[in-house]
Coordinates of C-alpha atoms and ligand atoms in Angstrom, one line a residue:
X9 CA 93.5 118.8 72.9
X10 CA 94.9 119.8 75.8
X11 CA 96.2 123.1 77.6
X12 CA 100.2 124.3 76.6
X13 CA 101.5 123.9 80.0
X14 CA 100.3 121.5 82.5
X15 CA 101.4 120.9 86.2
X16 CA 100.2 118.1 88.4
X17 CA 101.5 116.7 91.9
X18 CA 101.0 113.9 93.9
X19 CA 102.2 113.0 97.6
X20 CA 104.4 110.4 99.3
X21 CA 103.4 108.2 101.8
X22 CA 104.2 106.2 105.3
X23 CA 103.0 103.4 107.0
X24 CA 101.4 104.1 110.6
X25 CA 100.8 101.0 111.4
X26 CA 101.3 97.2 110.3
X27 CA 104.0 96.5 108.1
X28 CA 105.2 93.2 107.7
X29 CA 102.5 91.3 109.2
X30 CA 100.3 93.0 105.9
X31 CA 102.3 91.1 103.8
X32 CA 100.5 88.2 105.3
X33 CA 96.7 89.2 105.6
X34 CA 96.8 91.4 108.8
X35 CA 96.0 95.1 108.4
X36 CA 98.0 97.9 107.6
X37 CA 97.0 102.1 108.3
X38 CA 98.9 104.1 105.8
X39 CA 98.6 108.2 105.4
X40 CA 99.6 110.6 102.7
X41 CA 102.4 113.0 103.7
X42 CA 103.3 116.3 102.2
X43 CA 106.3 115.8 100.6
X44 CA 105.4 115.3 96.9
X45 CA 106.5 114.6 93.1
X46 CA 105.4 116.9 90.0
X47 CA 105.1 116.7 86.7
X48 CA 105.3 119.4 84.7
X49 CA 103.9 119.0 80.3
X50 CA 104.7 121.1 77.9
X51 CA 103.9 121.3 74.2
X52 CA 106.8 120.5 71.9
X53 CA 107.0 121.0 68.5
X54 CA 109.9 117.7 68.7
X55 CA 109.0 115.0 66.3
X56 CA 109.4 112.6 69.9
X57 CA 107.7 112.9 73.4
X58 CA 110.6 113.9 75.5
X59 CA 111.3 113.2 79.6
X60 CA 113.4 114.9 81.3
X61 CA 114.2 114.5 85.4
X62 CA 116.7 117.0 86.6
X63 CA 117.2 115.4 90.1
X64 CA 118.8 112.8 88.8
X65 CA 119.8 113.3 85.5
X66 CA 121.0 117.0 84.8
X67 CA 121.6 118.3 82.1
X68 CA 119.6 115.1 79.8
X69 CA 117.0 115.1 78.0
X70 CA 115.5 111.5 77.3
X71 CA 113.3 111.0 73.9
X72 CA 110.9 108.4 74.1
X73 CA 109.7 106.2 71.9
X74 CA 109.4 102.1 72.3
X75 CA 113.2 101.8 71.0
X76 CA 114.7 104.9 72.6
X77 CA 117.0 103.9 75.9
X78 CA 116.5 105.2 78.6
X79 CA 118.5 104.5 82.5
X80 CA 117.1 101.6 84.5
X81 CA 115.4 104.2 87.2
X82 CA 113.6 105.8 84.0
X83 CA 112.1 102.6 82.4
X84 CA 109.4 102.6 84.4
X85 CA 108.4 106.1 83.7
X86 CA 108.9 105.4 79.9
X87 CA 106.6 102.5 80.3
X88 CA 103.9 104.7 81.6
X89 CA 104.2 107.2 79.5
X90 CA 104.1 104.6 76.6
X91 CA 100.7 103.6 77.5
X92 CA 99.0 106.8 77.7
X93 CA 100.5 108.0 74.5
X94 CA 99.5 104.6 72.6
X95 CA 96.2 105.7 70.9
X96 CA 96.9 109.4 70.8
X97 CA 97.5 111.0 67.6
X98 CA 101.4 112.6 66.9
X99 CA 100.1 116.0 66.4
X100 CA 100.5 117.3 69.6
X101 CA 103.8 116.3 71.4
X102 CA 104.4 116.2 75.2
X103 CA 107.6 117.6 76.8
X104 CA 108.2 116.1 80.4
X105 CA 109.6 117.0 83.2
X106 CA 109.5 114.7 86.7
X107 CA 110.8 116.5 90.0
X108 CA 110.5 115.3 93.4
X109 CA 111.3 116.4 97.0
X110 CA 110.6 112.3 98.2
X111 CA 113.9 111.1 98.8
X112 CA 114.1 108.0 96.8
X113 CA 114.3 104.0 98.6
X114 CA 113.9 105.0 101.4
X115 CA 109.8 103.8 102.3
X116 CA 108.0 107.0 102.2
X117 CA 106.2 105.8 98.3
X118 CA 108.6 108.1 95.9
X119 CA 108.0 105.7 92.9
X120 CA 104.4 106.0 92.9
X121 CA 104.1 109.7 93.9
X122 CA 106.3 110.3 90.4
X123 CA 104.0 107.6 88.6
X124 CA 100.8 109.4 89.8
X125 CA 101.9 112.7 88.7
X126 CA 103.0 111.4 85.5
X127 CA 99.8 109.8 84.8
X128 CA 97.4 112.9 86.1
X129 CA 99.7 115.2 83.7
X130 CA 99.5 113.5 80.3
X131 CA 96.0 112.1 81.1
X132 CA 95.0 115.7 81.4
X133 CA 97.5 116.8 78.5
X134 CA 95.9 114.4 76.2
X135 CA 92.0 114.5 77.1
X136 CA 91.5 117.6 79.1
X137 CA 90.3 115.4 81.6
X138 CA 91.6 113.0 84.3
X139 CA 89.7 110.2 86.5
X140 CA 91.1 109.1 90.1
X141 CA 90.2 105.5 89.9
X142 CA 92.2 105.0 85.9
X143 CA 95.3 107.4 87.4
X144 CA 95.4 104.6 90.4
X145 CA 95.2 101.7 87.9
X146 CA 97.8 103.6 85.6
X147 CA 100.3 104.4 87.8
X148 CA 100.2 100.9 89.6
X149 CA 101.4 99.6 85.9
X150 CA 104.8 101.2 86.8
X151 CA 104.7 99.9 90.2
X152 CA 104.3 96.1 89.3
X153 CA 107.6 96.5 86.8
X154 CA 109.6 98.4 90.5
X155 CA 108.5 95.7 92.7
X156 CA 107.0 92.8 91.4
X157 CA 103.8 92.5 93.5
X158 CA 103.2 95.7 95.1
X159 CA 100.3 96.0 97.6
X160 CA 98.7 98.8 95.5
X161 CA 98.8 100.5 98.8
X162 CA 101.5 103.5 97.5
X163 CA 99.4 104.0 94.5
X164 CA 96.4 104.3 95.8
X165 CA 97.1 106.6 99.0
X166 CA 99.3 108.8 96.3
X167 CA 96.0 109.4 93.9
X168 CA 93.1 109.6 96.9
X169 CA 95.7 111.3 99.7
X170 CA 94.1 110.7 103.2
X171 CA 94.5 107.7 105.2
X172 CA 94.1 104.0 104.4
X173 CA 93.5 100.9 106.0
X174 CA 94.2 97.9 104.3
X175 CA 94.0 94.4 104.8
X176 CA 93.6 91.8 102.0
X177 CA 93.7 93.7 98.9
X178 CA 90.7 95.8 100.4
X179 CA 91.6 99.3 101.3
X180 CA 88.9 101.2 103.2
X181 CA 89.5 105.3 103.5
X182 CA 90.2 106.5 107.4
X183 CA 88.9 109.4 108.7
X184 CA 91.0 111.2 111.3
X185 CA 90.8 113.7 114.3
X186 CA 94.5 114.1 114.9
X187 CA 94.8 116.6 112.5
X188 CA 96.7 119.2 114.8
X189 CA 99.2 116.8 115.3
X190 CA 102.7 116.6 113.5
X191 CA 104.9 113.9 111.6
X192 CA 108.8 114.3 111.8
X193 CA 109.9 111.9 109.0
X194 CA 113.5 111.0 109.9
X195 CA 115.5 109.3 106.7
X196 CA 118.3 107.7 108.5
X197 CA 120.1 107.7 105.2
X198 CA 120.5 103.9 105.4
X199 CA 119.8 102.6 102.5
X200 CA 117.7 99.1 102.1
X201 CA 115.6 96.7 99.8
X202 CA 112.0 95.9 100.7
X203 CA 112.5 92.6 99.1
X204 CA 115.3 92.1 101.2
X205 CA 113.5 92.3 104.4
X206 CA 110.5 91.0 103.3
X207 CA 112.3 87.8 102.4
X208 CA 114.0 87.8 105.8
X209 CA 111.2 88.0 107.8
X210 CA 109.5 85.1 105.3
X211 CA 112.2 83.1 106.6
X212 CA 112.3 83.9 110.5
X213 CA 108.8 82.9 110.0
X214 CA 109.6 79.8 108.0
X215 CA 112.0 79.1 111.8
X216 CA 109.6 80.0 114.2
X217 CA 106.2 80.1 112.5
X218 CA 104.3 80.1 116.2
X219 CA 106.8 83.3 117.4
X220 CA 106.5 85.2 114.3
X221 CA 102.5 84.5 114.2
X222 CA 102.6 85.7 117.9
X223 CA 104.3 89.0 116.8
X224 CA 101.7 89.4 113.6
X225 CA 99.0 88.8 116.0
X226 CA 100.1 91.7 118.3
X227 CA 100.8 93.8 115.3
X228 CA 97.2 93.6 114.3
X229 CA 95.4 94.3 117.7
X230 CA 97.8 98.0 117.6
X231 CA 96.5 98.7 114.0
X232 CA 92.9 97.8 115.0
X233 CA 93.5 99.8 118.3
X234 CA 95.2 102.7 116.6
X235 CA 92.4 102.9 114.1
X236 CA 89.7 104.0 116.4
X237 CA 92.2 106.2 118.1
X238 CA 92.9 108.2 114.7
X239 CA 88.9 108.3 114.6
X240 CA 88.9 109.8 117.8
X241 CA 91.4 112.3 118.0
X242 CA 93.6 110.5 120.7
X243 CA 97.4 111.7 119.6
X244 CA 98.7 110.3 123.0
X245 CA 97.8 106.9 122.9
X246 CA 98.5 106.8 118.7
X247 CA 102.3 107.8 119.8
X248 CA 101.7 104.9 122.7
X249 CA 100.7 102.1 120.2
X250 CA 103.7 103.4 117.8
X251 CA 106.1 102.8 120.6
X252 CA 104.6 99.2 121.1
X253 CA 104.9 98.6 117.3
X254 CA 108.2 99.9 117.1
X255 CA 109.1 97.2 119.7
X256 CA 107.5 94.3 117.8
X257 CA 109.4 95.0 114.4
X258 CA 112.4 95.0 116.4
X259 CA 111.2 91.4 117.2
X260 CA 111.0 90.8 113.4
X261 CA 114.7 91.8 112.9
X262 CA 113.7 94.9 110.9
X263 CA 115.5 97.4 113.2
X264 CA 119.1 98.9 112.7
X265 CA 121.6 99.9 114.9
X266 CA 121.4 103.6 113.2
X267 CA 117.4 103.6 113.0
X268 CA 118.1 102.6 117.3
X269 CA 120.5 105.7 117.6
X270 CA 117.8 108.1 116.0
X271 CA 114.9 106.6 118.5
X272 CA 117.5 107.7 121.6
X273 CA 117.5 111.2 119.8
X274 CA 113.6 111.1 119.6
X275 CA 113.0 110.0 123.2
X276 CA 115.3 113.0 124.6
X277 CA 112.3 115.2 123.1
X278 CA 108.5 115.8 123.6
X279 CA 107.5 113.1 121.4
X280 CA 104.0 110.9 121.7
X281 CA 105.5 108.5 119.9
X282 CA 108.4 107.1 117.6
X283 CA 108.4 103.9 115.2
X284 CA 110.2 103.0 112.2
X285 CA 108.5 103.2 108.9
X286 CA 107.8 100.5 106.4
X287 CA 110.5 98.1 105.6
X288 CA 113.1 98.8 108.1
X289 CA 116.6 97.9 107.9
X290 CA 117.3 101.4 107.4
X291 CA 114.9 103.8 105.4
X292 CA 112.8 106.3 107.9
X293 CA 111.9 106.9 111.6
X294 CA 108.3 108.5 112.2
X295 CA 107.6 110.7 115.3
X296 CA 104.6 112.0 115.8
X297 CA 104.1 115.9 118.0
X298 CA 101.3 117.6 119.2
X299 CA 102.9 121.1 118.4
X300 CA 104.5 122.1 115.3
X301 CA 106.8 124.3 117.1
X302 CA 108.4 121.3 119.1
X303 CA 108.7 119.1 115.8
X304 CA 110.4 122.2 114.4
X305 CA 113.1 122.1 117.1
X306 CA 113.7 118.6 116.8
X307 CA 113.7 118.5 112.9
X308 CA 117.0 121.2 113.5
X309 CA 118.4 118.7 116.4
X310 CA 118.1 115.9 114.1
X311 CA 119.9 117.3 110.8
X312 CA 122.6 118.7 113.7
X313 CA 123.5 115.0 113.9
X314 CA 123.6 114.4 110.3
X315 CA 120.0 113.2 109.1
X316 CA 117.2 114.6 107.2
X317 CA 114.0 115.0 108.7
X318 CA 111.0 116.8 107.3
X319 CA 107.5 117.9 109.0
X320 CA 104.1 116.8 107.5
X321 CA 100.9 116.8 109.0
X322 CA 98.9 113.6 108.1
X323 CA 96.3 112.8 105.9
X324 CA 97.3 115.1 103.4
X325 CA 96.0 116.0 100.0
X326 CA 96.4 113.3 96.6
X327 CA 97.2 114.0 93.1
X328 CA 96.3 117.6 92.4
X329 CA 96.5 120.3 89.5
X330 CA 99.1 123.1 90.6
X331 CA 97.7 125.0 87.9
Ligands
PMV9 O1 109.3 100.5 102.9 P1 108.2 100.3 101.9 O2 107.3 101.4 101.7 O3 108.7 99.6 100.7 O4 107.1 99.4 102.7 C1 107.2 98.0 102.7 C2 106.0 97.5 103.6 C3 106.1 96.0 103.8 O5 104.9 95.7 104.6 C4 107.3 95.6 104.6 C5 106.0 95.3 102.5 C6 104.7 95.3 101.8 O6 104.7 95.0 100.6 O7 103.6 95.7 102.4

């Protein structure tokens, strides 16, 4: 049996490099930020497992069991917790609690950071223990009822932290030398679907298969470029190849005239680079700085003109126990 409290979090994440064209074999570099999600067990002496998530239900607290109801956002969460409480006996009863400072559809993995943390928490609650690889297979359980056919990529980068680079269902850990440099994660506030965009850029391809292929094929020589330059240490030309991606998913049709408006802001600064991150169509900018005093300033010049932005360095930690 496990301890009375227990406390685990797990990190969001962005893409570097390669969206899009992953979808269709070409590689993608992907890095654990530090904005994270947290689960928080107690022991109850409730009859039912309980969930609670402040953020976005105040004030409720859900009881789950397979009948109970709980909202559409939750059911994935309820799923989860269903499967790790299947073959545990009733005596003990968890009490959950799911916070999170990822701001929700917007790219940057918020599902699976909550998923992760949620699966680290009860696996410890219920065993004492927890194992990486079965929180990664856990959690993705949630992710396939989100979005269908996830990459894994969210999932994976949310339970090992670090960086990734994946191409074909094979993700291979990164190791970087840019660790002095500094993310400013811009949410434009725009909201967007990933299926959305996906399914557009299916179809620009399905209209211009050799201009689209062109753009993937580009795509892919940056991510293969930018990976030896994050083994390197060589912040300049990463923030060079995230201007030329940038470029090239503008080709796609992924851009938005608000996610243009932010990448004015961004070149008025002492950026090394600027790209939008993951889907597109709205959803996050990503700038990257060399000194955490200049991506301070520009987080305040950015939320001047209305947006959120938040600093992370890259590579960050995975799921971890806050206790
Ligand atoms: O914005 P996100 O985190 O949902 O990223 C989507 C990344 C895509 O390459 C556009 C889709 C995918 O499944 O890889």
């Amino acid at each position: 049996m496990g301890a009375d409290s227990i406390v685990f979090s797990a990190p969001g994440k962005v893409i570097l490099f390669g969206e899009h064209s992953v979808v269709y074999g070409h590689p993608a570099i992907a890095t654990a930020i530090n904005l994270r999600a947290k689960c928080e067990v107690t022991k109850s002496s409730d009859k039912f497992p309980s969930l609670s998530t402040p953020d976005l239900f105040p004030d409720h607290i859900f009881t789950i069991t397979e009948k109970s109801e709980v909202p559409i956002e939750l059911e994935p969460f309820k799923h989860l917790f269903l499967i790790l409480s299947e073959s545990q006996k009733k005596i003990i009863c968890p009490k959950v609690k799911l916070t999170s400072a990822i701001p929700p559809s917007s790219g940057l993995g918020s599902s699976a950071a909550t998923a992760v943390s949620l699966t680290a928490s009860l696996m410890k609650f219920y065993n004492n223990d927890y194992n990486l690889e079965k929180i990664r297979d856990i959690a993705f359980e949630s992710e396939k009822l989100i979005h269908g056919f996830p990459s894994g990529i969210d999932n994976t980068i949310s339970t090992f932290g670090g960086g990734i680079i994946y191409e074909r269902g094979q993700m291979a850990p990164l190791t970087s030398k840019i660790s002095s440099s500094f993310l400013v994660i811009i949410n434009s506030l725009v909201p967007r679907s990933t299926k959305e965009l996906v399914e557009k850029v299916q179809k620009k391809r399905e209209n211009e298969p050799k201009n689209v292929q062109a753009i993937f094929n580009q795509i892919e020589a940056i991510t293969w470029e930018a990976k030896k330059q994050i083994e390197s240490g060589d912040s300049v030309e990463i923030g060079r190849l995230m201007n030329e991606n940038h470029k090239l998913l503008e080709k796609l049709e992924v851009g938005h005239p608000i996610l243009s408006k932010i990448v004015g802001i961004i070149d008025q600064t002492k950026t090394l680079g600027r790209k939008l991150t993951g889907a597109g169509g709205g959803g996050c900018i990503i700038a990257l700085f060399d000194e955490f005093s200049t991506a301070k300033e520009v987080t305040k010049l950015i939320e001047k003109k209305g947006f959120r932005a938040y600093i992370s360095n890259i590579f960050e930690t995975g799921v971890k126990n806050e206790q």
